[in-house]
Amino acid sequence: VLHKFELQDDFSEFSESRVSGAKLNNFSRLEPTLHLLGVQFDQNVAHGIITEKPGAATKLLYQLYIALQRKKKSGLTGMEMQTMQPLTNLNLQNMKSDAFRERLKNLIPRQTDFNLMRVTYRFQEKHKHMKEDLARVHSEKFKRFQKLQEEQRCFKIEKQRISRRRQNEIMAQIQAAIIQIPKPTSNCTLKALEAQKMMKKKKEAEDVANEIKKFEALIKKDLQAKESASKTSLDTAGQTTTDLLNTYSDDDYIKKIQKRLEEDAFAREQREKRRRKLLMDQLIAHEAQEEAYREEQLIHRLMRQSQQERRIAVQLMHVRHEKEVLWQNRIVREKQYEERRLKEFQDALDREAALAKQAKIDFKEQILREKKVHEQIAVERAEALYKKHYSICAEILDQMLDLSTKVADYRMLTNNMIPYKLMHDWKELFFNGKPIYEQASIKPLPAKPSAEQLVELEKRDLLDSNDYEQYKNMVGEWALPEEMVDNLPPSNNCILGHVLHRLFEKSLPPHLESTAPEFPSFAVKGCLLGKTFSGKTTILKSLQKDFPIQILSIDTLVQEAIQAFHDNERVSEAPPIHKEDEEEALPVVQEESQGSQDPQKVFSAGPVSDEVDQLSAAIHCLFSQLTVRAQLGAKSEQLLKKGKSIPDMLLVDIMVNAINEIPADQGWVLDGFPMTLNQAQLLEETLTGHSRNLVEMERKKAQISTLVADPSTSKEVPPPSPAFDFVVLLDMSDISLLSRMNDVIAEEFSHKIAHEDINQHVAAENQDMHGDQNWRDQIHHRIIGFLDNWPLLEQWFSEPENILIKINAEVDKESLHQTVKEVFMIEIVKKKNKVEKELEEKEAKKKAAASLAEPPPPAPPPPPFEPEKEKEIHPQHEPSKTPIANGTPQSGSPKGKSPGGKTPLKKSPVSSTDISPTPVVPPPPKPGSEEWVYVDEPIPEELPSFLVPYWELIENSYINTVKTALRHLREYQKTVLAYLHEIRISFQEFLRRPDYKQDFVAQWQADFNSLPDDLWDDVETKAELHQRVNDLRDRLWDICDTQKEDAERERLDIINESWLQDSLGITINHFFSLMQAELNRFQDTKRLLQDYYRGMECKIPIDDNKRFTRIPLVQLDSKDILENQLRIPLVPRVSISPEAVTSKPKTKAILKGKIDYSLENVELNFEADEKLIMDTWQQASLAISHMVAAEIHQRLMEEEKENQPADPKEKPPQAGANKKGKKEPPQKKKADKKPKGKSPPTAEASPAIVTPEEIAEVEKKNELRLKIKEEHLAALQFEEKATQFRLELIKAKALAVLEDLVTKAVNVYKLLEKWLGERYLNEMASIEKLTEVARYHIETSTKIQNELYLSQEDFFINSDIKVFPDPPPPIRPPPVEKEENGTLTIEQLDNLRDQFLDMAPKGMIGNKAFTDILLDLVTLNLGTNNFPSSWMHLTLPELQELTSLLTVNTEFVDWRKFLLVTAMPWPIPLEEELLETLHKFKAVDEEQKGTITFEQYMQVGLWFTGDEDIKIPENPLEPLPFNRQEHLIEFFFRIFADYEKDPPQLDYTEMLLYFACHPDSVEGVYRALSVATGSHVFQEVETSIPIAGKTSSSTDVSPVEEFPELEENVAREEKELKEEREEREQKEEEIPENANSEKISLETLLKVFRGGSEAQDANRFGSHLKLENIYAESFIKTFQDLGAKNLEPIEVAVLLKHPFIQDLISNYSDYRIPDIKMILQRSEHVQGSDGESSPSRLTEEKK
C-alpha cells in the first residue's frame, strides 16, 4: 500500500520470508515511513503484529488508512513531506529509528533460537510418539499373554470335564452291572418307631383330657343339685348358716383335689417318659445291632455267591469300552475326512467369492469412473450450451440497448417525434437480428468486402425488400389515399400471367410427378430409436412374438451383406433375410456401424461416398452377376478393411434392399436406425421418392411474389407422406444407461464364472476384458453422438406430421414391453383407419369424375366453388413455375382476391340498377376472366428463348430501380432530420455567444463601491449615481439590440440557404425515378405482348425504332441561376386542403404583419414544385394513353389491310373500343361471372360479319384472329390501367412528402424566431432587475459587497464572491494562568527551578541555605513575582518549619521534591499507574539506557493527560482558559531532565521514585521499591502497626484547636489514612503465595534509599559521607546475613524480613509528602487577625 502511494521507495528490499532477519528488515524499513505519516508505531506495535496479537494489525491498518486519506487530501508526495519537516525533527526521527531497530532486535528472537526451539519441539513430539508406541506395544503384548493364558485355562477345564465325564460313564456302567439287594420294610426303620411313639403319646394325652372333662361335668351336676335342695329346705335359716356355708365351701376342697390330681398326672407322665426313653434307647441299640448283623450276613452271602459274576461283568465292561473306543475313533476319522472335504469346498467357494468380490469392486470402480467421465462430459456440454445461450442473450441484450439508444438519439433529433418509418425499419432490423448502428461504411464498397460491410449490405437489402413490398402491395407508407381507394385497379394481369406461364413452360423441361400406388398397404412401418443399452433389441424380440412383423437391425444386415458376398450369392439364389440377434453380430461391424453415430464420421462421409462410387464402377463388371445385397456387402467390406466407416448412403442402400425383400403386406420395424439426420433424409427420399428439402424450396419459391401470376395454374403442393408410420423413442437417462451397461457386463461375468472352471476363468477373463473395455470405450462416444444428433432427428420426425412417440425406458422389462405393445396396437389401428379413409376418398373422386363426364363440356363449374378455389389457389404457384420466381415478387392485391371478385365492389350503384332487370342471355366472357378460354395457338420455338430472358430483365430492372429510389428516399429522410437538428443546435449556440455586459456591470459596481463614505447621503451624489445607472442601462440595451439584429440576420441566412431547394429537387428526382420505372415497365411489357401475339399469328415482329419515353429530372446545377430558380424553387409551407387556396392572402397578410417576408418566398417556390410534379405526371399519363391508342390504331390498320371488304363495318366499333380503352378501362377489365357492363363491340361485331355461306376454315381463322386481338388489347389495357394508377399514387406520395418536408423546415424557422424573441425579452427583464437593485442600494446608501452577475439572459447576485473583503475578526489574547489558593503558577515554578538548578544542579541544598533562599525570595518578592500573595506573609519560623518538612537525613533539602510539593494539586498516582508508566517508558527506551528524550516522554505521557474540558468563551476578546495539567506534564520533564546532554535526557526511574512519595511514609517506601524492581512489592504484615502509630502521632502534631479551618483537612487526612490502612490490611489478606519473589540488587537498594547520589552536590559535608558509608555497610552486612556472600541480588520477600530493613522502612521519611498547605493557611489566618494576636504567634513559633 505504501509503495502504491509512492512512500516506500525500497519496496524491492522487503522480504516475504518469516525468518527473524526478514522481520527485523521489514519493520525497520516500515518504521520511518509510518512515523512520517504520523502513525504511532513502536516496538510494542511491532511485537503485537509479530506475535499475531488480535486487533494489532487491524488497528495499524486503520491508522494507516486515516493517514493516507489525510495525505491524499493534502496532495503532498513523500519527498515533499520529508522536506517540510524541520531538521531537528529529522535528526530526532533518525535517532528514534535507530533506537526502534535496536529494541526490535531485542524483541525478535534470533533465527537460530527459533530453529533450535522448533527442532526441540519436533524431538519432544517424536519422543512423545515413541513413548505412546512403546506403551501401545506393551499393552498389546500383555493382552496377547492374557489371551494365551485364558485359552490354556479353558483347554485344561475342557480336558478335565471330558475326563470326568468318561469316569462317570464307567462308574455308571459298573453300577448298572451290580445286583440291587432290596431294603427292609419301613416298619423296622427308626423313623417308623418314632412315629409310633408319637401316636401313643397323643392318644394318652387325649384320654387324660377326656377324663378330666368328664370329672368336671359330674362335679358341676352335684353342686347344682345341692344348691336347689338348700334353697327349698332352709329358707328361714339365718346369717350363721350362710357364714358357715361360705366358710366351709367345697371350692377349696375341689381345688386341692384338682391340684393333687395334676401333680399325680405330671409325676406319672415324667415316669412314663423316663421309662419310654430307656426302652427307646435299648430298642435303638438292639435294632442297630440287628441291622449291622443282618447287613454283614447279607454281604458275606453275596460275596460268596457273585464273585465269579463280578469278574465276568468287569471283563464285559472292558470289552464294551474297547468297542466304544474303536467306534469313536472311526467316527473321528470320518469327521476328519468330511471336514477336509468341506474345507476344500469352502476354500474353492472362498476363492470364487473373492474373485467375484474383486470383480464387483472393479466393476464398481469402473462404474464410478464411467459416471465421473460422463458427468464431466455432461458438465462440458451444459457449459457449452450455457455459453451458447449466454451469447445469444447477450447479443439480444446488446441489440435492445442499441435500439434504446438509437431511439433516444432520434428523440433528440426529432424533438420526441420519431417518424413511423424509422421505427418500423429499426424493428425489422431488431427482429432479424441485425445491428441497429452502422458497422462499416459501404459507400466505397471494395472488391472483397469485410464482414461488417457484408452485414451492412444484408441490412440494406432487408430494408430495401421491406420498402419494395410496401410499395408493391400499397401498404404502410404507400397506403392509398381516401380519394384513390374507389378506383383501385385489378392487382394481377391474368392474360399476361398466362402468356408468361406458356413461355416458361416451353423453355423448361416437363416436370415428372410422383405416382402413388393405387392400393395402399395396410402394413405398419416404424422404427425404434434410443441410446445404446436402452433395450431396443430386447423389446423388439418380445414384440415379434406377438405381432407378424420383421425386425431389421443395421448391424445384422451389414453382417448378412458381407456374408452374402463371402458366400458368392448369385441373383438366382437370393436367400431370404434371416433374423439374427444384435448380440451375435461381429464386434468390428458393431463398432463401425454404431460409430456412424459420431457426427464427425457422419459428415465426413462425403468423400468416402465418392470413393465408393468409383470402386463400384470399377468392379461393376466383376460383380454384375452377384445379388444387390452381396454387392453392397462387398463395398462395405472394402471400406471396413481400410479402417473407414460405412457412409450413410451405403447403409441406407443396405436397409432399403432389405425392406424391398419384405412382402408388401407385412410390417417392419427398424432397430436403432436412422441414427443421424442425414440417414433419415436419405432413407425417406429413397423410400418415398420425395425430398422434403426440395419440396420446401419449391414451396418457398412459389411463395415469392412475382409481377404477374397465372391463377388458373397455381396449385398447392401437397406435403409428401412420411416414410414411417411411427417412431418410438426409448427415453433413458445417461446414469441409468451406464448402470444398466455395468449390470449387463457384471451379469455376463458372473454367469461365466458360475459355469466355467476356476482355472479356465483366469485365462478367459483377459479375453472378455477386451470386449468389455471396447463397450466401455464406445459408450461415451455413442451417448454423445446420440445427444448431438437427436435434436435434429426429433425436429425431423415432428414437423410435417408428428409421428414421434416417447416412452420412458427406466422401468422394468415387463412394463416397458407392455407399453410398447400398446403403442404398436394403437399405430396398427391408426394405419388401418388411414388406409380405409384414402380408399373412400379415391372412390368418391372416381364417382365425381364419372358424374362430371355425363353432362356436356361447355357447362361452367358451379359458382360457389370458384371464389373459394381462387382464394386457395391464388397466392401459390405450381412447381413448374419455380424458375420464374427466382427474383420476381408477385404484385398481388393487398386483400389477396382475384380480379373477378373485385367487380361488384367497384361498380357504381347506378349502373347496377340500370342493367340488373334484363339479364336474359349471359354475355360472352371477357378476356382475363375465369370463363375466358385463352388462345393457346402454337408459337415459334425461338420465341421463348428471347422473350423469357427479356421478361426476367424487365422484372429485375424494375425491382432494382424501385428499390434504389426507395432506398435514397429512406436515407435522405435521415439526412433531413439530422440537418434540421443541426440548424436548431447551431442557432441556440449562436444565441448563447458571449456578450460583454458583465464587464460594464463590474466596472459600474467598482466605481459605485469606491465612492467616499461622506458622500453617500449627498443628494447631488445620489442624482449622479442614478444618472450613471441610466447610462449603464442604455448601454446594455444597445448591446441587446445589436445581439438581436445579428440573430435575425443569422436566421435569414439559414432560411435563404439553398439546402431546402436542393432537398426538394433531390426528392422530386427520386419520385420521378419511380415514375420512370413504372413507365419503362409498361413500355417493355407492351413490346413483349406485341411480340408474343404477332408470333402466335405467325407475323414478323415489328422493329420499333421509337425511343422509350423519358421523364425529365430536375437540374441541380447552380450554373444558370434563372433556370435553377425555375426548376428548383425555394421551399414554402403549403396546406393541401382546399381551404388553403382561399386563405392564402390572409396568411400572407399575417406574415406581413409579423414582418416575416422570407416565408412567402418558400410558399411560392413550393407552388412551383407542385405544378412541376403535376405537369410531369400528366406528361407520363398522356404518353401511356398515346402508346395504347397507337397500338390499337396499328391493329386496325392491319385488319383493314387483311379484310378489305369488312373495313367499313369494323371501323366504328374499333373506334368505340378505342374510346372505351381510354375512358372506361375498369369496366372492360373487371368483368366477373356476373358481369353487368357491356361486352366489347369487337366481340359482337365479328360474328355478325360472318355469313353462313363462307367456308368454315375462313370463319375459324377470323374468329381466332379476333380473339387474339381482343386478348391482346385487353392485356394492354390492363397494364395501362395499373400503370396509370401507380403514377397517380407516386404523384400523391411525392406531394405529401414535399409538403411534409416544407412543413418541417417552416416549423424550424418559426421556432428560431420564437427563441430569438424570448431571449430578447429575457435580456430586457434581467437589465430591469439590475436597475432596480442598483437604485435600491443608491437610495439606502449602502455598498454592494456581493458581485452583481449579468450574463446572457440571467441576472443574480452572486453571494459566493465578495467585491471587497470583510473586516478582520479581533485576535484572541493568549491564555494567562491565574493564582488560586496559594498555588504557584507554571511561570513561578519555572523561575524557582532555574534558580535552584543554578545553585545545586544535583538537587540537594543545605537546610540553612534553603531557608535563606526562601526568605530572600519572600522578602524581595516585590516586582519579581516569584511567589503568590499567600506566601508573602510567611515568617522565618514558618519557613524553617517548611524546611524541616522537606529535610532529608536532617541535613539537606531536595529542591525537586520541594517543587513537586508546591506544584500541587496534581493527581497522586496509584502504584499500578506508576508501574504502568514505568513499563511504557521502558518500551520506548529501546536501548534500555534508562533515559528518554522529550519526544518519547510526550509520546508516552504520564498517568494523567492534559485533555481537560476547556470551555471556549463566546467573546473573541477573552483569552482561552489555561490548561494547567498539560503544562504540568512538560514542567515535570524540565525538573528531572539532564540538560547538560543534547538532546536533554530524562532518567525516568529516578523521576518515578519522586512520584512514589505518599502521605504515609511507609507506603511511599514500598511504592519506591515497586518502582525500583519494576513489579508490585507487597507490605509485610508486621509493619502495619508501627506505621499506623507513626502516622497517627505525626498527624496529632497539628494545632487543631487554634486553627479551626484546618480541622477539616486533618480529619480528611486521617480518614484517608484510615481507608488506606484498611485497604492495606485487605490487600495483605489477599497476598498471593509467590508474592515479593522478585530479586533486588544492592545498587537498586542504595538508589531507593538515596545512598549513591545525595553527596554529589555537597561532598564537603563529612557527616553525609559518613551517613552514606553507614548505609552501604549496613546493606552489605544485611546481604551477607541473608546468604548473599558475593552481594548477588536476593528476593524482596527475604530482604523485607530482615530487622534492619524493617527498622529502616519504618523510620525512613524521604518518601512522605509533607503538607505545606497547612503552614500557608495558618499564616493567612494569623495575617488576617488583629495585632493583638501576637501571643498566639509566639506560641505557634514555639510549637
PDB file of C-alpha atoms in Angstrom, residues 119 350 517 557 585 594 973 1022 1080 1197 1220 1471 1503 1505 1520 1630 1665 1738:
ATOM      1  CA  VAL A 119      13.902 -28.741  16.492  1.00  0.00           C
ATOM      2  CA  ASP A 350     -13.982 -68.528  -0.924  1.00  0.00           C
ATOM      3  CA  PRO A 517     -49.730 -46.753 -55.541  1.00  0.00           C
ATOM      4  CA  LEU A 557     -27.958 -56.535 -42.226  1.00  0.00           C
ATOM      5  CA  ALA A 585     -23.084 -59.579 -34.519  1.00  0.00           C
ATOM      6  CA  GLN A 594     -22.514 -47.755 -34.485  1.00  0.00           C
ATOM      7  CA  GLN A 973     -35.127  11.316 -44.640  1.00  0.00           C
ATOM      8  CA  LYS A1022     -27.387  60.231  -5.494  1.00  0.00           C
ATOM      9  CA  ASN A1080     -40.314   1.584 -68.537  1.00  0.00           C
ATOM     10  CA  MET A1197     -54.692  -0.724 -89.886  1.00  0.00           C
ATOM     11  CA  LYS A1220     -63.583   2.717 -74.166  1.00  0.00           C
ATOM     12  CA  GLU A1471       1.063   2.098  42.464  1.00  0.00           C
ATOM     13  CA  TRP A1503      -0.845   8.646  34.331  1.00  0.00           C
ATOM     14  CA  THR A1505      -3.455  13.648  30.456  1.00  0.00           C
ATOM     15  CA  LEU A1520      -8.818  30.868  26.387  1.00  0.00           C
ATOM     16  CA  GLU A1630      -5.044 -11.186  49.628  1.00  0.00           C
ATOM     17  CA  LEU A1665      29.700  10.948  53.664  1.00  0.00           C
ATOM     18  CA  LEU A1738       4.643  33.263  69.699  1.00  0.00           C
TER      19      LEU A1738
END
